[in-house]
XYZ file of C-alpha atoms in Angstrom:
511
model
C 12.264 -42.044 -11.907
C 11.145 -38.449 -11.485
C 7.706 -37.642 -10.140
C 7.686 -34.583 -12.428
C 6.656 -34.644 -16.084
C 8.955 -32.307 -18.020
C 6.390 -30.947 -20.477
C 3.927 -30.373 -17.640
C 6.704 -28.721 -15.624
C 7.526 -26.280 -18.442
C 3.844 -25.522 -19.009
C 3.321 -24.842 -15.296
C 6.351 -22.545 -15.159
C 5.092 -20.623 -18.214
C 1.605 -20.241 -16.720
C 2.974 -19.177 -13.338
C 5.310 -16.663 -14.975
C 2.356 -15.149 -16.859
C 0.397 -14.847 -13.606
C 3.320 -13.075 -11.947
C 3.745 -10.645 -14.848
C 0.051 -9.764 -14.722
C 0.464 -9.199 -10.985
C 3.528 -7.023 -11.510
C 1.891 -4.700 -14.049
C -1.282 -4.338 -11.974
C 0.688 -3.682 -8.796
C 2.949 -1.132 -10.516
C 0.036 0.744 -12.082
C -2.100 0.918 -8.944
C 0.915 1.728 -6.731
C 1.918 4.721 -8.858
C -1.632 6.110 -8.699
C -1.894 5.412 -4.960
C 1.382 7.228 -4.206
C 0.107 10.295 -6.020
C -3.119 10.388 -3.971
C -1.340 9.815 -0.648
C 1.207 12.566 -1.333
C -1.513 15.072 -2.234
C -3.599 14.197 0.845
C -0.833 14.057 3.447
C 1.315 16.849 2.096
C 5.083 16.791 1.764
C 5.833 17.088 5.506
C 3.511 14.320 6.746
C 4.408 12.128 3.773
C 8.079 12.557 4.663
C 7.397 11.792 8.338
C 5.595 8.570 7.413
C 8.414 7.544 5.099
C 11.285 8.193 7.479
C 9.583 6.908 10.661
C 8.252 3.811 8.940
C 11.646 3.346 7.318
C 13.231 2.609 10.712
C 11.311 -0.673 10.698
C 10.950 -1.257 6.964
C 14.746 -1.255 6.541
C 14.622 -4.642 8.288
C 12.441 -6.023 5.482
C 15.451 -7.799 3.951
C 15.073 -10.241 6.867
C 11.724 -11.263 5.416
C 13.447 -12.106 2.144
C 15.967 -14.370 3.872
C 13.273 -16.071 5.957
C 10.991 -16.586 2.971
C 13.856 -18.038 0.910
C 14.676 -20.502 3.683
C 11.076 -21.594 4.236
C 10.426 -22.022 0.493
C 13.601 -24.097 0.131
C 12.780 -26.511 2.978
C 9.113 -26.822 1.989
C 9.958 -27.387 -1.691
C 12.508 -30.041 -0.717
C 9.912 -31.924 1.347
C 7.212 -31.565 -1.319
C 9.677 -32.785 -3.957
C 9.818 -36.043 -1.994
C 6.013 -35.961 -1.665
C 6.442 -35.875 2.129
C 3.443 -33.853 3.339
C 4.003 -34.844 6.964
C 7.517 -33.371 6.958
C 6.237 -30.295 5.123
C 3.800 -29.762 8.009
C 6.630 -30.003 10.541
C 8.681 -27.524 8.515
C 5.741 -25.120 8.383
C 5.162 -25.248 12.140
C 8.891 -24.825 12.821
C 8.922 -21.838 10.467
C 6.078 -20.294 12.476
C 8.102 -20.749 15.682
C 11.149 -19.069 14.123
C 9.075 -16.170 12.819
C 7.344 -15.689 16.178
C 10.743 -15.515 17.928
C 12.020 -13.014 15.353
C 8.905 -10.855 15.671
C 9.348 -10.735 19.463
C 12.989 -9.660 19.052
C 11.980 -6.916 16.609
C 9.178 -5.659 18.872
C 11.551 -5.556 21.860
C 14.202 -3.694 19.844
C 11.671 -1.288 18.346
C 10.030 -0.445 21.674
C 13.386 0.342 23.287
C 16.089 1.477 20.857
C 13.641 2.450 18.124
C 11.500 4.685 20.329
C 14.587 6.246 21.911
C 16.048 7.083 18.495
C 12.722 8.444 17.224
C 12.120 10.769 20.160
C 15.687 11.957 20.748
C 17.488 12.055 17.402
C 15.014 12.287 14.545
C 14.049 15.762 13.340
C 10.256 15.725 13.617
C 8.138 18.916 13.932
C 7.134 19.210 17.601
C 3.414 19.408 16.840
C 3.651 16.138 14.888
C 5.712 14.148 17.392
C 2.626 12.405 18.801
C 1.491 11.443 15.299
C 5.009 10.214 14.493
C 4.890 7.909 17.526
C 1.519 6.586 16.363
C 2.999 5.912 12.917
C 5.923 4.100 14.539
C 3.695 1.840 16.653
C 1.433 1.009 13.711
C 4.449 0.243 11.529
C 5.882 -2.099 14.172
C 2.621 -4.068 14.407
C 2.230 -4.070 10.599
C 5.741 -5.468 10.262
C 4.947 -8.196 12.797
C 1.934 -9.161 10.669
C 4.216 -9.254 7.618
C 6.675 -11.540 9.439
C 3.935 -13.915 10.591
C 2.519 -13.934 7.057
C 5.845 -15.007 5.553
C 5.497 -18.792 6.218
C 2.009 -18.730 4.667
C 3.255 -16.897 1.585
C 6.188 -19.325 1.378
C 3.791 -22.291 1.285
C 1.909 -20.709 -1.632
C 5.180 -20.230 -3.554
C 6.507 -23.706 -2.685
C 3.202 -25.205 -3.847
C 3.612 -23.183 -7.079
C 0.177 -21.569 -6.713
C 1.323 -18.385 -8.415
C -2.205 -17.388 -9.381
C -2.981 -17.153 -5.647
C 0.306 -15.332 -5.004
C -0.701 -12.885 -7.748
C -4.205 -12.402 -6.336
C -2.775 -11.677 -2.879
C -0.458 -9.057 -4.377
C -3.330 -7.410 -6.236
C -5.477 -7.545 -3.080
C -2.725 -5.698 -1.208
C -2.527 -2.802 -3.678
C -6.334 -2.604 -3.953
C -6.571 -2.299 -0.166
C -3.874 0.378 -0.236
C -5.817 2.210 -2.952
C -8.929 2.102 -0.755
C -6.839 3.473 2.114
C -5.573 6.306 -0.100
C -9.084 7.174 -1.322
C -10.340 7.075 2.271
C -7.963 9.911 3.117
C -9.946 12.193 0.799
C -13.010 11.676 3.028
C -11.278 12.366 6.341
C -10.859 15.692 8.096
C -9.050 14.477 11.238
C -5.295 13.894 11.516
C -4.690 12.136 8.207
C -1.211 10.927 9.135
C -2.484 8.918 12.118
C -5.467 7.670 10.102
C -3.165 6.558 7.275
C -0.989 4.582 9.708
C -4.015 2.887 11.311
C -5.575 2.023 7.944
C -2.296 0.512 6.729
C -2.207 -1.567 9.910
C -5.723 -2.811 9.121
C -4.530 -3.688 5.602
C -1.665 -5.777 7.016
C -4.091 -7.609 9.315
C -6.563 -8.328 6.486
C -3.791 -9.692 4.255
C -2.552 -11.989 7.016
C -6.069 -13.318 7.658
C -6.597 -13.861 3.902
C -3.365 -15.868 3.657
C -4.304 -17.834 6.781
C -7.786 -18.775 5.534
C -6.572 -19.838 2.087
C -3.626 -21.912 3.318
C -5.665 -23.727 5.983
C -8.332 -24.651 3.437
C -6.069 -25.792 0.606
C -2.801 -27.148 2.033
C -2.677 -30.128 4.432
C 0.595 -28.951 5.993
C -1.196 -25.768 7.139
C -4.098 -27.457 8.912
C -2.390 -26.858 12.259
C -1.383 -23.203 12.649
C 0.833 -23.335 15.710
C 4.449 -22.729 16.613
C 6.395 -25.916 17.370
C 10.029 -26.321 18.345
C 11.260 -29.255 16.259
C 14.844 -29.986 17.283
C 15.605 -31.847 14.044
C 14.486 -28.927 11.845
C 15.030 -25.818 13.960
C 18.820 -25.733 13.753
C 19.202 -26.350 9.977
C 16.405 -23.886 9.176
C 17.809 -21.123 11.394
C 21.293 -21.854 10.048
C 20.059 -21.534 6.467
C 18.255 -18.290 7.366
C 21.330 -16.904 9.125
C 23.655 -17.514 6.193
C 21.054 -16.162 3.748
C 20.747 -13.053 5.914
C 24.513 -12.585 5.827
C 24.388 -12.861 2.036
C 21.686 -10.213 1.834
C 23.536 -7.969 4.287
C 26.614 -8.114 2.057
C 24.471 -7.033 -0.903
C 23.032 -4.134 1.116
C 26.542 -3.252 2.318
C 27.863 -3.177 -1.245
C 24.970 -1.059 -2.501
C 24.921 1.459 0.342
C 28.704 1.447 0.732
C 29.221 2.436 -2.901
C 26.610 5.154 -2.476
C 28.491 6.526 0.548
C 31.807 6.446 -1.349
C 30.256 8.422 -4.195
C 28.965 10.933 -1.657
C 32.377 11.325 -0.015
C 34.195 11.925 -3.295
C 31.599 13.661 -5.484
C 28.718 14.947 -3.333
C 24.916 14.558 -3.337
C 24.363 15.259 -7.051
C 26.109 12.011 -7.962
C 24.085 10.276 -5.212
C 20.933 11.442 -6.991
C 22.165 9.819 -10.214
C 23.012 6.645 -8.278
C 19.530 6.619 -6.720
C 17.847 6.954 -10.112
C 19.957 4.143 -11.572
C 18.972 1.974 -8.584
C 15.283 2.666 -9.253
C 15.687 1.607 -12.889
C 17.599 -1.495 -11.798
C 14.863 -2.493 -9.325
C 12.139 -1.993 -11.927
C 13.708 -4.036 -14.726
C 14.893 -6.802 -12.397
C 11.245 -7.369 -11.540
C 10.933 -9.025 -14.953
C 13.563 -11.623 -14.039
C 12.469 -12.101 -10.441
C 8.907 -12.901 -11.492
C 10.208 -15.623 -13.792
C 12.629 -17.075 -11.243
C 9.983 -17.024 -8.497
C 8.036 -19.405 -10.725
C 10.947 -21.709 -11.586
C 13.049 -21.858 -8.384
C 10.682 -24.090 -6.335
C 10.681 -26.575 -9.224
C 14.499 -26.647 -9.245
C 14.490 -27.553 -5.541
C 11.782 -30.199 -5.998
C 13.536 -31.981 -8.866
C 16.811 -32.005 -6.922
C 14.969 -33.403 -3.896
C 13.491 -36.132 -6.117
C 17.065 -36.915 -7.308
C 16.146 -36.091 -10.919
C 19.437 -34.292 -11.598
C 18.999 -34.280 -15.382
C 15.709 -32.431 -14.964
C 17.346 -30.080 -12.454
C 20.095 -29.318 -14.973
C 17.582 -28.685 -17.754
C 15.687 -26.278 -15.477
C 18.930 -24.438 -14.626
C 19.716 -24.082 -18.336
C 16.154 -23.043 -19.150
C 16.044 -20.601 -16.226
C 19.440 -18.985 -16.864
C 18.796 -18.658 -20.567
C 15.346 -17.110 -20.332
C 16.297 -14.886 -17.374
C 18.958 -13.328 -19.598
C 16.667 -13.126 -22.634
C 13.680 -11.628 -20.803
C 15.879 -8.978 -19.219
C 17.614 -8.136 -22.508
C 14.260 -7.477 -24.216
C 13.720 -4.670 -21.692
C 17.279 -3.480 -21.017
C 18.595 -3.149 -24.596
C 15.932 -0.624 -25.695
C 16.645 1.404 -22.523
C 20.372 1.209 -23.292
C 19.791 2.480 -26.836
C 17.525 5.371 -25.807
C 18.619 6.217 -22.266
C 18.790 9.992 -22.710
C 15.373 10.428 -24.420
C 13.735 8.156 -21.834
C 15.270 10.164 -18.976
C 14.146 13.441 -20.556
C 10.590 12.123 -20.910
C 10.593 10.722 -17.359
C 12.327 13.515 -15.445
C 12.880 16.473 -17.734
C 16.217 17.653 -16.360
C 18.273 14.896 -14.759
C 21.502 14.827 -12.712
C 24.870 14.450 -14.400
C 26.146 10.879 -14.775
C 22.600 9.449 -14.698
C 22.719 8.042 -18.290
C 26.108 6.349 -17.881
C 25.152 4.977 -14.446
C 21.957 3.477 -15.862
C 23.781 1.908 -18.804
C 26.372 0.310 -16.541
C 23.670 -0.901 -14.140
C 21.877 -2.549 -17.077
C 25.064 -4.394 -18.046
C 25.584 -5.531 -14.438
C 21.971 -6.743 -14.291
C 22.497 -8.814 -17.439
C 25.561 -10.477 -15.889
C 23.727 -11.132 -12.630
C 20.595 -12.495 -14.341
C 22.308 -15.912 -14.444
C 22.697 -15.925 -10.664
C 19.082 -16.584 -9.694
C 18.694 -20.148 -10.970
C 22.288 -21.183 -10.271
C 21.858 -19.880 -6.723
C 18.540 -21.720 -6.380
C 20.230 -25.001 -7.335
C 23.030 -24.450 -4.806
C 20.500 -23.557 -2.095
C 18.542 -26.692 -2.951
C 21.496 -28.699 -1.618
C 21.238 -26.844 1.707
C 24.997 -26.155 1.692
C 24.925 -22.368 1.768
C 27.648 -21.415 4.276
C 30.600 -21.372 1.861
C 28.367 -20.025 -0.911
C 27.151 -16.991 1.062
C 30.606 -16.236 2.520
C 32.309 -16.475 -0.886
C 29.741 -14.468 -2.839
C 29.245 -11.965 -0.013
C 32.994 -11.473 0.277
C 33.337 -10.850 -3.458
C 30.499 -8.317 -3.344
C 32.036 -6.428 -0.409
C 35.420 -6.441 -2.157
C 33.965 -3.769 -4.448
C 34.216 -1.226 -1.596
C 38.016 -1.205 -1.015
C 38.734 -1.520 -4.755
C 36.364 1.345 -5.586
C 37.865 3.446 -2.783
C 41.390 2.963 -4.146
C 40.279 3.950 -7.655
C 38.418 7.026 -6.449
C 41.415 8.060 -4.336
C 43.423 8.016 -7.571
C 40.989 10.472 -9.200
C 39.064 7.927 -11.263
C 35.580 9.021 -12.429
C 32.439 7.912 -10.533
C 31.458 5.363 -13.173
C 34.589 3.382 -12.274
C 32.650 2.123 -9.227
C 30.190 0.365 -11.547
C 32.996 -1.066 -13.684
C 34.456 -2.636 -10.526
C 31.049 -4.104 -9.612
C 30.654 -5.517 -13.142
C 34.068 -7.213 -13.078
C 33.470 -8.654 -9.612
C 30.035 -9.881 -10.752
C 31.795 -11.893 -13.472
C 34.150 -13.380 -10.874
C 31.196 -14.175 -8.587
C 29.431 -15.914 -11.482
C 32.485 -18.115 -12.081
C 32.575 -18.971 -8.362
C 28.869 -19.877 -8.446
C 29.477 -22.286 -11.325
C 32.429 -23.833 -9.481
C 30.342 -24.330 -6.326
C 27.453 -25.729 -8.368
C 29.760 -28.409 -9.781
C 31.229 -29.061 -6.323
C 27.838 -29.571 -4.657
C 26.083 -31.343 -7.558
C 28.851 -33.259 -9.406
C 26.372 -34.755 -11.895
C 25.698 -31.291 -13.340
C 27.517 -30.663 -16.634
C 29.101 -27.204 -16.492
C 30.264 -27.585 -20.096
C 26.642 -28.221 -21.056
C 25.561 -25.034 -19.278
C 28.366 -23.055 -20.933
C 27.396 -24.361 -24.370
C 23.627 -24.036 -23.951
C 23.485 -20.758 -22.001
C 26.647 -18.679 -22.132
C 27.629 -19.298 -25.769
C 24.338 -18.074 -27.309
C 24.015 -15.319 -24.693
C 27.550 -14.152 -25.494
C 26.870 -14.122 -29.244
C 23.672 -12.122 -28.787
C 25.475 -9.690 -26.464
C 28.265 -9.213 -29.019
C 25.772 -8.378 -31.777
C 23.920 -5.975 -29.468
C 27.222 -4.301 -28.516
C 28.099 -3.800 -32.198
C 24.643 -2.380 -32.923
C 24.936 0.001 -29.969
C 28.427 1.146 -30.985
C 27.328 1.752 -34.580
C 24.179 3.553 -33.462
C 26.136 5.918 -31.204
C 29.023 6.404 -33.645
C 26.696 7.395 -36.486
C 24.710 9.596 -34.053
C 21.461 7.996 -35.163
C 19.958 8.890 -31.782
C 19.404 12.402 -33.164
C 17.886 11.016 -36.370
C 15.299 8.489 -35.211
C 12.286 9.101 -33.013
C 12.897 7.482 -29.584
C 9.763 5.359 -29.983
C 11.145 3.934 -33.242
C 14.493 3.297 -31.532
C 12.856 1.481 -28.615
C 10.527 -0.602 -30.817
C 13.320 -1.425 -33.277
C 15.700 -2.417 -30.479
C 13.115 -4.657 -28.867
C 12.265 -6.334 -32.190
C 15.965 -6.831 -32.948
C 16.583 -8.528 -29.603
C 13.596 -10.845 -30.046
C 14.790 -11.841 -33.540
C 18.327 -12.471 -32.243
C 17.048 -14.547 -29.338
C 14.844 -16.687 -31.579
C 17.500 -17.041 -34.280
C 20.635 -17.472 -32.146
C 19.485 -18.034 -28.586
C 17.008 -20.878 -29.016
C 17.635 -24.374 -30.295
C 15.372 -26.051 -32.831
C 13.267 -27.796 -30.195
C 12.682 -24.545 -28.287
C 11.753 -22.645 -31.462
C 9.311 -25.379 -32.425
C 7.762 -25.374 -28.949
C 7.279 -21.580 -28.995
C 5.822 -21.698 -32.515
C 3.354 -24.420 -31.530
C 2.351 -22.484 -28.407
C 1.730 -19.291 -30.424
C -0.296 -21.163 -33.053
C -2.311 -22.879 -30.315
C -3.069 -19.541 -28.626
C -4.109 -17.916 -31.920
C -6.291 -20.878 -32.861
């Protein structure tokens, strides 16, 4: 018998998703305004120095993602069994791992990092001292971020997304205060900006620490403990997750380098813009999956496989639908949106963005399937297989480009390999959780998603063939596309029970 009520579970996921969307929009809005203030106060040179010097350390931030994923998985598994004592041991072991990692990063930064900064980076001589100050502050800020990761992971594993949202808003508010403070300063603003950002990192860590100690029993004891039983599996999970993330970074940056070698920096600019769009729209899916993934792990831990399967279906389906509501209007009006956003834009930008949107739709299924596989703890084969498929895009793309194929062929390769990777994920899911019905997932998720995609493809082809893009106002195109997708998803994508549930929820909210 499951310890989780399914209706309560769905309600909690919906509420948590709403909290994360509110957080996302607030963070995006404040961040855009903050960036504008900081750029005007620092100037282009100092702003560039802060970005490139801080980037030496920030490029390691993918490690935080791997560590957070591991900690959330192990905590969720323990909490799914209602084992608070084990959750406490996991938390303290996570602290030990993060302390060790922070020491390694500090040692590397204070030796190799400083050497690279002072001998190879092109920094104006009169700003070299300030650049070193920025570097030191960034190192300490990153250490705070690492030590904060187990605390943030507890909040996510406990599904307290309203707190996770508040912490995110607190971060951007503090950064806004930092930006506004620059307008009052007359001293070296670059050094002041670095110090104030360090203070922000410290405040955020203390805020996480106070909340977690007060509300979660597993966080009562904030100390690093070497637990032999947990240390090896947790570090192993982190290591394989890191390899998986490295393969993703390698694919992304490798393709960018290939485009540079064959076509030059203009095509890199188009690639960079398509990556920005991809990051922005994927935020819609990641907010939803952040809310649902801990629940997938908990139900698997409680051996409620039917509930786990229903969450996978629910998560895959709505990840695809939520993304399509945003991506299809962009697909239909890419050129007008780019003109409004940038004015003039580099060649290939529209086609790159359209292909990236298609790839994102394919990969939207990965989040919940991957969460279920990670819930089993058997990630070695998974990360090697998926990472290998991702990196395969580099030699294939190179061969195509050597044979004078256009730059968009790189994205076509990535899309095809993403389909293969999805099939491998489903195969591994069945291998690791035999009770899962793959045919049920295909029927409930991929059949309706495929039908909706086919209709959208026909609408897009007709729209472009008839050149309606020159007839309709872009706002009408975007609104009409969004409404069309919503109607298709309700009519084709949802079953009767889901439609009834949504209708009742809407009526309840209105009443």
